[in-house]
């Protein structure tokens, strides 16, 4: 159900279509505070460019605070004046107390002072209380109150209102304080009462008053009853205007208005004004016959980087979107000549243009323009020479102006905070007037109330030292007068430490002198932020602080006023609101860098879009800026990363950033390099250790094998033992006794006198020279046994000089006995022999071990 006669949603959608903005309209018709809160938070989390909302209660107020904390621009419309004031937000609505006061005063002027007020369940409490208080104060009595609960139709509440009024003689009027349902109920009840009065059933006098307009009974009541009044807040425009203002906020980065109420009402509706109001309620922003229209502009000094060039950029921006063509003649001089301006006004009027934008504070031009446009019913958007507010006296006029007083107070406050002791303020003057900005600045600077108690005591400066003007006649005149100002200050021994000027001409003179070194390096400037050179001076440190004069918004709203005046022929209620001039603390915040796209403040990007020249861009991935107003972004150090728009870099190894850095190319490379370095480190440590242990193991294995091999070599066979044992134990023979060689064996013996002889002293040793396989064994003290092949013979030699040739035909028995005794002897090892052998084996093993150790050291 639409709250108003003309759906307010349509106004927002029409404006969005003109501005090429995507808008999402969320309806919250009843008490759906939790749903609205959820929608606001969802929009914030989705990073929308702006939110336009009503604030009916504390729950929505907290959601609005959440949006502001996330730097989402907000505009309030329709409801929430007090909440918006607390948040410092611009609101497009009517003051409910003021509207109810207007309604009550109209009732009282008609002789009605005892109203019956109906209270609908759907209207929010804060709005109702404000309206009820305004009505009560206007009629100076307490109105009667009739609460109405939810009904399925209007018939039941209508009868209840009618019966309550007729049953009580203390009421003389019925009032609804909001909602189209309330309009319909009051209108129907009063129509029934009038019918009964006409039939003389209940002769009485009654008035009807209500907020908003709409419903089938309202038109009939206005037609039949003269004491019918209403309050309209132009709901169509109440939703259209925020879309235009939000567009400017997004494009320029500045709020058009600051903590201001842009009034769309109250507008009193009577029998005489009903037709006009109804037309306004049902008119679209852009009638079809207004397309491809022409607008005349009489604005001087629009070439190059000037204030008015930015102004015309704003005017052209809206004109292009609605297919309007703006014509602007080149004026001579900084302000143009009055007769030339009047001539252009007359020419545009004859052409039948769709509207005229005029900048001049010359009374002759101002009055002439108002007269010409009023006769031809051409909308006139008037701008002062110094962008000051102007007094309008005729229809079809609007004025777009800057909030000069607020600007002067803000600059004075900042100058005081910066400790400036000798400021000089310069403005322009013309033959028809002087810019009063410097007088306002001096008043605020000299006001003790603007200084905090702990502020250092200052010497009060004189007006003639602070406030100065230069004539805008020509550039040479301005330079000459500025020289005179500096000489005057020098003779008065007044050494300025700061210059304050919002004149583009004075700024150029001071800035050029500072660049050439003609002024002290300690001198600073306080100026505007609307020119390319002003931004450069700010970045280079010559400008201490600057404020935006919103020139683009001045031109844009001038075209918008022409568009709206086509549908609202009387003075729009918002036409006298002055534009905000915010202080610029930085061009681009940390995490961004600026880029100069043109040498002027604004330029036309394409046929439908305008772009500001100094653009702020987010720092790319893996770059950052930790200071504002930087022209380049710094690269993150090795091992660190950043997301786009970062003011610092994070460590790739940081646990908190592991998720966000997972796919970052810098971190991927850093982690790969780190893993490779760790791999090399581990290889450098563990490979030598591994080689050492492998070599040690190999050495142990070699030692084991060699030991086993030596052990097997040490275990000799029987035949080896016989030969080796005989070689080891037999003594060296001193002489040999020859004996005849026999065919089978020849044995030479000698007597051994050694006590250690194996057969005892006096035994003989026999040598066998006959056969390779022959052996001689001395078994007993009394004799030796000779073994010859398979035959053997034995004898015993008792005398030392005996020499025998012995043949043993059969020695089997002797051989067996001899071998048995030999085997018994061979089972025992000689101690000296075993010791020598083991020492040699150990020496061999240790030589191998020390060889391996030396090779490991070399590796």
JSON list of C-alpha atoms in Angstrom, two decimals, residues 85-295:
[
{"chain": "A", "resi": 85, "resn": "UNK", "atom": "CA", "xyz": [20.85, 15.60, 13.47]},
{"chain": "A", "resi": 86, "resn": "UNK", "atom": "CA", "xyz": [22.62, 13.41, 16.02]},
{"chain": "A", "resi": 87, "resn": "UNK", "atom": "CA", "xyz": [24.54, 11.67, 13.23]},
{"chain": "A", "resi": 88, "resn": "UNK", "atom": "CA", "xyz": [25.26, 14.91, 11.35]},
{"chain": "A", "resi": 89, "resn": "UNK", "atom": "CA", "xyz": [23.46, 13.63, 8.25]},
{"chain": "A", "resi": 90, "resn": "UNK", "atom": "CA", "xyz": [21.68, 15.57, 5.53]},
{"chain": "A", "resi": 91, "resn": "UNK", "atom": "CA", "xyz": [17.93, 14.86, 5.56]},
{"chain": "A", "resi": 92, "resn": "UNK", "atom": "CA", "xyz": [15.37, 15.50, 2.87]},
{"chain": "A", "resi": 93, "resn": "UNK", "atom": "CA", "xyz": [12.06, 15.86, 4.67]},
{"chain": "A", "resi": 94, "resn": "UNK", "atom": "CA", "xyz": [9.81, 18.32, 6.39]},
{"chain": "A", "resi": 95, "resn": "UNK", "atom": "CA", "xyz": [10.03, 19.34, 10.02]},
{"chain": "A", "resi": 96, "resn": "UNK", "atom": "CA", "xyz": [7.04, 17.55, 11.54]},
{"chain": "A", "resi": 97, "resn": "UNK", "atom": "CA", "xyz": [6.69, 20.05, 14.38]},
{"chain": "A", "resi": 98, "resn": "UNK", "atom": "CA", "xyz": [6.80, 22.95, 11.90]},
{"chain": "A", "resi": 99, "resn": "UNK", "atom": "CA", "xyz": [4.26, 21.24, 9.62]},
{"chain": "A", "resi": 100, "resn": "UNK", "atom": "CA", "xyz": [1.82, 20.58, 12.48]},
{"chain": "A", "resi": 101, "resn": "UNK", "atom": "CA", "xyz": [2.25, 24.15, 13.67]},
{"chain": "A", "resi": 102, "resn": "UNK", "atom": "CA", "xyz": [1.32, 25.41, 10.18]},
{"chain": "A", "resi": 103, "resn": "UNK", "atom": "CA", "xyz": [-1.75, 23.14, 10.19]},
{"chain": "A", "resi": 104, "resn": "UNK", "atom": "CA", "xyz": [-2.82, 24.29, 13.66]},
{"chain": "A", "resi": 105, "resn": "UNK", "atom": "CA", "xyz": [-2.38, 27.96, 12.82]},
{"chain": "A", "resi": 106, "resn": "UNK", "atom": "CA", "xyz": [-4.52, 27.56, 9.72]},
{"chain": "A", "resi": 107, "resn": "UNK", "atom": "CA", "xyz": [-7.26, 25.86, 11.77]},
{"chain": "A", "resi": 108, "resn": "UNK", "atom": "CA", "xyz": [-7.13, 28.56, 14.39]},
{"chain": "A", "resi": 109, "resn": "UNK", "atom": "CA", "xyz": [-7.30, 31.33, 11.79]},
{"chain": "A", "resi": 110, "resn": "UNK", "atom": "CA", "xyz": [-10.52, 29.77, 10.56]},
{"chain": "A", "resi": 111, "resn": "UNK", "atom": "CA", "xyz": [-11.99, 29.61, 14.05]},
{"chain": "A", "resi": 112, "resn": "UNK", "atom": "CA", "xyz": [-11.35, 25.96, 14.91]},
{"chain": "A", "resi": 113, "resn": "UNK", "atom": "CA", "xyz": [-9.45, 25.23, 18.11]},
{"chain": "A", "resi": 114, "resn": "UNK", "atom": "CA", "xyz": [-10.87, 21.95, 19.52]},
{"chain": "A", "resi": 115, "resn": "UNK", "atom": "CA", "xyz": [-9.70, 19.14, 17.23]},
{"chain": "A", "resi": 116, "resn": "UNK", "atom": "CA", "xyz": [-10.23, 15.41, 17.59]},
{"chain": "A", "resi": 117, "resn": "UNK", "atom": "CA", "xyz": [-6.94, 13.76, 16.58]},
{"chain": "A", "resi": 118, "resn": "UNK", "atom": "CA", "xyz": [-6.95, 10.18, 15.33]},
{"chain": "A", "resi": 119, "resn": "UNK", "atom": "CA", "xyz": [-3.89, 8.04, 15.93]},
{"chain": "A", "resi": 120, "resn": "UNK", "atom": "CA", "xyz": [-3.23, 5.19, 13.52]},
{"chain": "A", "resi": 121, "resn": "UNK", "atom": "CA", "xyz": [-1.37, 2.11, 14.68]},
{"chain": "A", "resi": 122, "resn": "UNK", "atom": "CA", "xyz": [1.04, 2.15, 11.73]},
{"chain": "A", "resi": 123, "resn": "UNK", "atom": "CA", "xyz": [2.62, 5.60, 12.22]},
{"chain": "A", "resi": 124, "resn": "UNK", "atom": "CA", "xyz": [5.88, 5.69, 14.20]},
{"chain": "A", "resi": 125, "resn": "UNK", "atom": "CA", "xyz": [5.69, 7.16, 17.70]},
{"chain": "A", "resi": 126, "resn": "UNK", "atom": "CA", "xyz": [8.36, 9.83, 17.28]},
{"chain": "A", "resi": 127, "resn": "UNK", "atom": "CA", "xyz": [6.74, 11.32, 14.19]},
{"chain": "A", "resi": 128, "resn": "UNK", "atom": "CA", "xyz": [3.30, 11.32, 15.80]},
{"chain": "A", "resi": 129, "resn": "UNK", "atom": "CA", "xyz": [4.54, 12.96, 19.00]},
{"chain": "A", "resi": 130, "resn": "UNK", "atom": "CA", "xyz": [6.31, 15.76, 17.09]},
{"chain": "A", "resi": 131, "resn": "UNK", "atom": "CA", "xyz": [3.21, 16.50, 15.05]},
{"chain": "A", "resi": 132, "resn": "UNK", "atom": "CA", "xyz": [0.90, 16.30, 18.05]},
{"chain": "A", "resi": 133, "resn": "UNK", "atom": "CA", "xyz": [3.12, 18.74, 19.98]},
{"chain": "A", "resi": 134, "resn": "UNK", "atom": "CA", "xyz": [3.17, 21.21, 17.08]},
{"chain": "A", "resi": 135, "resn": "UNK", "atom": "CA", "xyz": [-0.63, 21.14, 16.76]},
{"chain": "A", "resi": 136, "resn": "UNK", "atom": "CA", "xyz": [-1.12, 21.54, 20.50]},
{"chain": "A", "resi": 137, "resn": "UNK", "atom": "CA", "xyz": [1.21, 24.52, 20.69]},
{"chain": "A", "resi": 138, "resn": "UNK", "atom": "CA", "xyz": [-0.43, 26.16, 17.67]},
{"chain": "A", "resi": 139, "resn": "UNK", "atom": "CA", "xyz": [-4.02, 25.97, 19.01]},
{"chain": "A", "resi": 140, "resn": "UNK", "atom": "CA", "xyz": [-2.90, 26.51, 22.60]},
{"chain": "A", "resi": 141, "resn": "UNK", "atom": "CA", "xyz": [-5.04, 23.67, 23.98]},
{"chain": "A", "resi": 142, "resn": "UNK", "atom": "CA", "xyz": [-4.85, 19.91, 24.44]},
{"chain": "A", "resi": 143, "resn": "UNK", "atom": "CA", "xyz": [-6.46, 18.11, 21.47]},
{"chain": "A", "resi": 144, "resn": "UNK", "atom": "CA", "xyz": [-8.64, 15.07, 21.97]},
{"chain": "A", "resi": 145, "resn": "UNK", "atom": "CA", "xyz": [-7.01, 11.75, 21.03]},
{"chain": "A", "resi": 146, "resn": "UNK", "atom": "CA", "xyz": [-8.73, 8.74, 19.45]},
{"chain": "A", "resi": 147, "resn": "UNK", "atom": "CA", "xyz": [-6.47, 5.70, 18.90]},
{"chain": "A", "resi": 148, "resn": "UNK", "atom": "CA", "xyz": [-7.45, 3.45, 16.00]},
{"chain": "A", "resi": 149, "resn": "UNK", "atom": "CA", "xyz": [-6.31, -0.14, 15.82]},
{"chain": "A", "resi": 150, "resn": "UNK", "atom": "CA", "xyz": [-5.81, -2.22, 12.70]},
{"chain": "A", "resi": 151, "resn": "UNK", "atom": "CA", "xyz": [-8.95, -2.95, 10.76]},
{"chain": "A", "resi": 152, "resn": "UNK", "atom": "CA", "xyz": [-9.63, -5.00, 7.64]},
{"chain": "A", "resi": 153, "resn": "UNK", "atom": "CA", "xyz": [-11.25, -1.98, 5.96]},
{"chain": "A", "resi": 154, "resn": "UNK", "atom": "CA", "xyz": [-11.86, 1.72, 6.56]},
{"chain": "A", "resi": 155, "resn": "UNK", "atom": "CA", "xyz": [-15.61, 1.43, 7.17]},
{"chain": "A", "resi": 156, "resn": "UNK", "atom": "CA", "xyz": [-15.38, 0.50, 10.86]},
{"chain": "A", "resi": 157, "resn": "UNK", "atom": "CA", "xyz": [-12.84, 3.18, 11.89]},
{"chain": "A", "resi": 158, "resn": "UNK", "atom": "CA", "xyz": [-14.73, 5.74, 9.79]},
{"chain": "A", "resi": 159, "resn": "UNK", "atom": "CA", "xyz": [-17.95, 5.11, 11.73]},
{"chain": "A", "resi": 160, "resn": "UNK", "atom": "CA", "xyz": [-16.05, 5.18, 15.02]},
{"chain": "A", "resi": 161, "resn": "UNK", "atom": "CA", "xyz": [-14.55, 8.60, 14.24]},
{"chain": "A", "resi": 162, "resn": "UNK", "atom": "CA", "xyz": [-17.89, 9.96, 13.07]},
{"chain": "A", "resi": 163, "resn": "UNK", "atom": "CA", "xyz": [-19.80, 8.71, 16.13]},
{"chain": "A", "resi": 164, "resn": "UNK", "atom": "CA", "xyz": [-17.13, 9.92, 18.55]},
{"chain": "A", "resi": 165, "resn": "UNK", "atom": "CA", "xyz": [-17.22, 13.42, 17.03]},
{"chain": "A", "resi": 166, "resn": "UNK", "atom": "CA", "xyz": [-21.05, 13.66, 16.98]},
{"chain": "A", "resi": 167, "resn": "UNK", "atom": "CA", "xyz": [-21.40, 12.35, 20.52]},
{"chain": "A", "resi": 168, "resn": "UNK", "atom": "CA", "xyz": [-19.13, 14.98, 22.00]},
{"chain": "A", "resi": 169, "resn": "UNK", "atom": "CA", "xyz": [-19.87, 18.67, 21.57]},
{"chain": "A", "resi": 170, "resn": "UNK", "atom": "CA", "xyz": [-16.38, 19.64, 22.68]},
{"chain": "A", "resi": 171, "resn": "UNK", "atom": "CA", "xyz": [-14.86, 18.89, 19.23]},
{"chain": "A", "resi": 172, "resn": "UNK", "atom": "CA", "xyz": [-15.08, 21.20, 16.23]},
{"chain": "A", "resi": 173, "resn": "UNK", "atom": "CA", "xyz": [-12.63, 19.53, 13.84]},
{"chain": "A", "resi": 174, "resn": "UNK", "atom": "CA", "xyz": [-11.11, 16.16, 12.96]},
{"chain": "A", "resi": 175, "resn": "UNK", "atom": "CA", "xyz": [-7.36, 15.85, 12.29]},
{"chain": "A", "resi": 176, "resn": "UNK", "atom": "CA", "xyz": [-5.23, 12.98, 10.95]},
{"chain": "A", "resi": 177, "resn": "UNK", "atom": "CA", "xyz": [-1.51, 13.27, 11.63]},
{"chain": "A", "resi": 178, "resn": "UNK", "atom": "CA", "xyz": [-0.25, 10.92, 8.94]},
{"chain": "A", "resi": 179, "resn": "UNK", "atom": "CA", "xyz": [-0.90, 8.28, 6.33]},
{"chain": "A", "resi": 180, "resn": "UNK", "atom": "CA", "xyz": [-3.20, 7.98, 3.33]},
{"chain": "A", "resi": 181, "resn": "UNK", "atom": "CA", "xyz": [-5.49, 5.71, 5.36]},
{"chain": "A", "resi": 182, "resn": "UNK", "atom": "CA", "xyz": [-5.94, 8.49, 7.87]},
{"chain": "A", "resi": 183, "resn": "UNK", "atom": "CA", "xyz": [-6.78, 10.90, 5.02]},
{"chain": "A", "resi": 184, "resn": "UNK", "atom": "CA", "xyz": [-9.45, 8.54, 3.76]},
{"chain": "A", "resi": 185, "resn": "UNK", "atom": "CA", "xyz": [-10.93, 7.95, 7.22]},
{"chain": "A", "resi": 186, "resn": "UNK", "atom": "CA", "xyz": [-11.13, 11.65, 8.11]},
{"chain": "A", "resi": 187, "resn": "UNK", "atom": "CA", "xyz": [-12.49, 12.59, 4.67]},
{"chain": "A", "resi": 188, "resn": "UNK", "atom": "CA", "xyz": [-15.18, 9.89, 4.85]},
{"chain": "A", "resi": 189, "resn": "UNK", "atom": "CA", "xyz": [-16.17, 10.76, 8.41]},
{"chain": "A", "resi": 190, "resn": "UNK", "atom": "CA", "xyz": [-16.49, 14.47, 7.65]},
{"chain": "A", "resi": 191, "resn": "UNK", "atom": "CA", "xyz": [-18.51, 13.73, 4.48]},
{"chain": "A", "resi": 192, "resn": "UNK", "atom": "CA", "xyz": [-20.96, 11.71, 6.60]},
{"chain": "A", "resi": 193, "resn": "UNK", "atom": "CA", "xyz": [-21.19, 14.50, 9.16]},
{"chain": "A", "resi": 194, "resn": "UNK", "atom": "CA", "xyz": [-21.78, 17.07, 6.44]},
{"chain": "A", "resi": 195, "resn": "UNK", "atom": "CA", "xyz": [-24.54, 14.89, 5.00]},
{"chain": "A", "resi": 196, "resn": "UNK", "atom": "CA", "xyz": [-26.27, 14.66, 8.38]},
{"chain": "A", "resi": 197, "resn": "UNK", "atom": "CA", "xyz": [-25.83, 18.39, 8.90]},
{"chain": "A", "resi": 198, "resn": "UNK", "atom": "CA", "xyz": [-27.40, 19.16, 5.53]},
{"chain": "A", "resi": 199, "resn": "UNK", "atom": "CA", "xyz": [-30.33, 16.95, 6.52]},
{"chain": "A", "resi": 200, "resn": "UNK", "atom": "CA", "xyz": [-30.59, 18.88, 9.80]},
{"chain": "A", "resi": 201, "resn": "UNK", "atom": "CA", "xyz": [-29.98, 15.70, 11.76]},
{"chain": "A", "resi": 202, "resn": "UNK", "atom": "CA", "xyz": [-26.87, 17.03, 13.46]},
{"chain": "A", "resi": 203, "resn": "UNK", "atom": "CA", "xyz": [-26.52, 20.71, 12.68]},
{"chain": "A", "resi": 204, "resn": "UNK", "atom": "CA", "xyz": [-22.88, 21.44, 13.42]},
{"chain": "A", "resi": 205, "resn": "UNK", "atom": "CA", "xyz": [-19.76, 23.15, 12.08]},
{"chain": "A", "resi": 206, "resn": "UNK", "atom": "CA", "xyz": [-16.76, 20.95, 11.31]},
{"chain": "A", "resi": 207, "resn": "UNK", "atom": "CA", "xyz": [-13.32, 21.25, 9.74]},
{"chain": "A", "resi": 208, "resn": "UNK", "atom": "CA", "xyz": [-11.10, 18.52, 8.29]},
{"chain": "A", "resi": 209, "resn": "UNK", "atom": "CA", "xyz": [-7.30, 18.61, 8.41]},
{"chain": "A", "resi": 210, "resn": "UNK", "atom": "CA", "xyz": [-4.77, 15.93, 7.61]},
{"chain": "A", "resi": 211, "resn": "UNK", "atom": "CA", "xyz": [-1.17, 15.22, 6.70]},
{"chain": "A", "resi": 212, "resn": "UNK", "atom": "CA", "xyz": [-0.46, 14.03, 3.17]},
{"chain": "A", "resi": 213, "resn": "UNK", "atom": "CA", "xyz": [-3.00, 13.75, 0.41]},
{"chain": "A", "resi": 214, "resn": "UNK", "atom": "CA", "xyz": [-4.63, 10.82, -1.30]},
{"chain": "A", "resi": 215, "resn": "UNK", "atom": "CA", "xyz": [-7.61, 8.51, -1.22]},
{"chain": "A", "resi": 216, "resn": "UNK", "atom": "CA", "xyz": [-11.00, 8.57, -3.01]},
{"chain": "A", "resi": 217, "resn": "UNK", "atom": "CA", "xyz": [-12.79, 10.60, -0.32]},
{"chain": "A", "resi": 218, "resn": "UNK", "atom": "CA", "xyz": [-10.29, 13.47, -0.23]},
{"chain": "A", "resi": 219, "resn": "UNK", "atom": "CA", "xyz": [-11.08, 14.96, -3.64]},
{"chain": "A", "resi": 220, "resn": "UNK", "atom": "CA", "xyz": [-14.83, 14.91, -2.91]},
{"chain": "A", "resi": 221, "resn": "UNK", "atom": "CA", "xyz": [-14.31, 16.59, 0.44]},
{"chain": "A", "resi": 222, "resn": "UNK", "atom": "CA", "xyz": [-12.13, 19.37, -1.01]},
{"chain": "A", "resi": 223, "resn": "UNK", "atom": "CA", "xyz": [-14.78, 19.98, -3.64]},
{"chain": "A", "resi": 224, "resn": "UNK", "atom": "CA", "xyz": [-17.73, 20.09, -1.20]},
{"chain": "A", "resi": 225, "resn": "UNK", "atom": "CA", "xyz": [-16.29, 21.66, 1.92]},
{"chain": "A", "resi": 226, "resn": "UNK", "atom": "CA", "xyz": [-14.28, 24.87, 2.15]},
{"chain": "A", "resi": 227, "resn": "UNK", "atom": "CA", "xyz": [-12.87, 24.11, 5.61]},
{"chain": "A", "resi": 228, "resn": "UNK", "atom": "CA", "xyz": [-10.68, 21.34, 4.33]},
{"chain": "A", "resi": 229, "resn": "UNK", "atom": "CA", "xyz": [-6.91, 21.77, 4.66]},
{"chain": "A", "resi": 230, "resn": "UNK", "atom": "CA", "xyz": [-3.92, 19.47, 4.29]},
{"chain": "A", "resi": 231, "resn": "UNK", "atom": "CA", "xyz": [-0.14, 19.42, 4.51]},
{"chain": "A", "resi": 232, "resn": "UNK", "atom": "CA", "xyz": [1.90, 18.07, 1.60]},
{"chain": "A", "resi": 233, "resn": "UNK", "atom": "CA", "xyz": [5.59, 17.27, 1.85]},
{"chain": "A", "resi": 234, "resn": "UNK", "atom": "CA", "xyz": [5.99, 16.52, -1.87]},
{"chain": "A", "resi": 235, "resn": "UNK", "atom": "CA", "xyz": [6.83, 12.82, -1.44]},
{"chain": "A", "resi": 236, "resn": "UNK", "atom": "CA", "xyz": [7.77, 12.39, -5.10]},
{"chain": "A", "resi": 237, "resn": "UNK", "atom": "CA", "xyz": [10.56, 14.95, -4.78]},
{"chain": "A", "resi": 238, "resn": "UNK", "atom": "CA", "xyz": [11.35, 13.77, -1.28]},
{"chain": "A", "resi": 239, "resn": "UNK", "atom": "CA", "xyz": [12.68, 10.54, -2.80]},
{"chain": "A", "resi": 240, "resn": "UNK", "atom": "CA", "xyz": [14.02, 11.99, -6.05]},
{"chain": "A", "resi": 241, "resn": "UNK", "atom": "CA", "xyz": [16.28, 14.64, -4.51]},
{"chain": "A", "resi": 242, "resn": "UNK", "atom": "CA", "xyz": [18.34, 12.20, -2.38]},
{"chain": "A", "resi": 243, "resn": "UNK", "atom": "CA", "xyz": [19.27, 10.29, -5.54]},
{"chain": "A", "resi": 244, "resn": "UNK", "atom": "CA", "xyz": [20.72, 13.44, -7.13]},
{"chain": "A", "resi": 245, "resn": "UNK", "atom": "CA", "xyz": [22.55, 14.40, -3.92]},
{"chain": "A", "resi": 246, "resn": "UNK", "atom": "CA", "xyz": [23.97, 10.90, -3.52]},
{"chain": "A", "resi": 247, "resn": "UNK", "atom": "CA", "xyz": [25.21, 11.02, -7.11]},
{"chain": "A", "resi": 248, "resn": "UNK", "atom": "CA", "xyz": [27.15, 14.20, -6.33]},
{"chain": "A", "resi": 249, "resn": "UNK", "atom": "CA", "xyz": [28.52, 12.67, -3.15]},
{"chain": "A", "resi": 250, "resn": "UNK", "atom": "CA", "xyz": [29.83, 9.63, -5.01]},
{"chain": "A", "resi": 251, "resn": "UNK", "atom": "CA", "xyz": [31.28, 11.63, -7.92]},
{"chain": "A", "resi": 252, "resn": "UNK", "atom": "CA", "xyz": [32.98, 14.46, -6.03]},
{"chain": "A", "resi": 253, "resn": "UNK", "atom": "CA", "xyz": [33.66, 12.72, -2.73]},
{"chain": "A", "resi": 254, "resn": "UNK", "atom": "CA", "xyz": [32.06, 15.63, -0.82]},
{"chain": "A", "resi": 255, "resn": "UNK", "atom": "CA", "xyz": [28.67, 15.99, 0.82]},
{"chain": "A", "resi": 256, "resn": "UNK", "atom": "CA", "xyz": [26.63, 18.63, -0.96]},
{"chain": "A", "resi": 257, "resn": "UNK", "atom": "CA", "xyz": [25.10, 19.64, 2.36]},
{"chain": "A", "resi": 258, "resn": "UNK", "atom": "CA", "xyz": [26.34, 19.03, 5.88]},
{"chain": "A", "resi": 259, "resn": "UNK", "atom": "CA", "xyz": [23.86, 18.32, 8.67]},
{"chain": "A", "resi": 260, "resn": "UNK", "atom": "CA", "xyz": [21.25, 20.35, 6.81]},
{"chain": "A", "resi": 261, "resn": "UNK", "atom": "CA", "xyz": [17.51, 19.88, 6.45]},
{"chain": "A", "resi": 262, "resn": "UNK", "atom": "CA", "xyz": [16.52, 20.03, 2.79]},
{"chain": "A", "resi": 263, "resn": "UNK", "atom": "CA", "xyz": [12.87, 20.89, 3.15]},
{"chain": "A", "resi": 264, "resn": "UNK", "atom": "CA", "xyz": [10.27, 19.47, 0.82]},
{"chain": "A", "resi": 265, "resn": "UNK", "atom": "CA", "xyz": [7.53, 20.92, 2.99]},
{"chain": "A", "resi": 266, "resn": "UNK", "atom": "CA", "xyz": [5.40, 21.84, 4.70]},
{"chain": "A", "resi": 267, "resn": "UNK", "atom": "CA", "xyz": [3.21, 22.96, 1.80]},
{"chain": "A", "resi": 268, "resn": "UNK", "atom": "CA", "xyz": [-0.28, 24.08, 2.80]},
{"chain": "A", "resi": 269, "resn": "UNK", "atom": "CA", "xyz": [-3.03, 22.62, 0.62]},
{"chain": "A", "resi": 270, "resn": "UNK", "atom": "CA", "xyz": [-6.36, 24.43, 0.41]},
{"chain": "A", "resi": 271, "resn": "UNK", "atom": "CA", "xyz": [-9.25, 24.50, -2.04]},
{"chain": "A", "resi": 272, "resn": "UNK", "atom": "CA", "xyz": [-7.37, 27.11, -4.05]},
{"chain": "A", "resi": 273, "resn": "UNK", "atom": "CA", "xyz": [-3.99, 25.33, -4.19]},
{"chain": "A", "resi": 274, "resn": "UNK", "atom": "CA", "xyz": [-5.23, 21.74, -4.50]},
{"chain": "A", "resi": 275, "resn": "UNK", "atom": "CA", "xyz": [-5.00, 21.60, -8.31]},
{"chain": "A", "resi": 276, "resn": "UNK", "atom": "CA", "xyz": [-1.41, 22.87, -8.34]},
{"chain": "A", "resi": 277, "resn": "UNK", "atom": "CA", "xyz": [-0.31, 20.51, -5.59]},
{"chain": "A", "resi": 278, "resn": "UNK", "atom": "CA", "xyz": [-1.99, 17.56, -7.27]},
{"chain": "A", "resi": 279, "resn": "UNK", "atom": "CA", "xyz": [-0.16, 18.42, -10.46]},
{"chain": "A", "resi": 280, "resn": "UNK", "atom": "CA", "xyz": [3.13, 18.49, -8.59]},
{"chain": "A", "resi": 281, "resn": "UNK", "atom": "CA", "xyz": [2.33, 15.16, -6.96]},
{"chain": "A", "resi": 282, "resn": "UNK", "atom": "CA", "xyz": [1.67, 13.46, -10.29]},
{"chain": "A", "resi": 283, "resn": "UNK", "atom": "CA", "xyz": [4.32, 15.14, -12.49]},
{"chain": "A", "resi": 284, "resn": "UNK", "atom": "CA", "xyz": [7.37, 13.23, -13.62]},
{"chain": "A", "resi": 285, "resn": "UNK", "atom": "CA", "xyz": [10.80, 14.82, -13.52]},
{"chain": "A", "resi": 286, "resn": "UNK", "atom": "CA", "xyz": [11.31, 14.76, -17.26]},
{"chain": "A", "resi": 287, "resn": "UNK", "atom": "CA", "xyz": [8.24, 15.31, -19.42]},
{"chain": "A", "resi": 288, "resn": "UNK", "atom": "CA", "xyz": [8.63, 13.90, -22.90]},
{"chain": "A", "resi": 289, "resn": "UNK", "atom": "CA", "xyz": [8.32, 17.31, -24.55]},
{"chain": "A", "resi": 290, "resn": "UNK", "atom": "CA", "xyz": [11.32, 18.65, -22.58]},
{"chain": "A", "resi": 291, "resn": "UNK", "atom": "CA", "xyz": [13.85, 16.40, -24.28]},
{"chain": "A", "resi": 292, "resn": "UNK", "atom": "CA", "xyz": [16.38, 17.90, -26.68]},
{"chain": "A", "resi": 293, "resn": "UNK", "atom": "CA", "xyz": [15.87, 21.34, -25.12]},
{"chain": "A", "resi": 294, "resn": "UNK", "atom": "CA", "xyz": [18.35, 24.22, -24.91]},
{"chain": "A", "resi": 295, "resn": "UNK", "atom": "CA", "xyz": [19.61, 26.06, -21.83]}
]
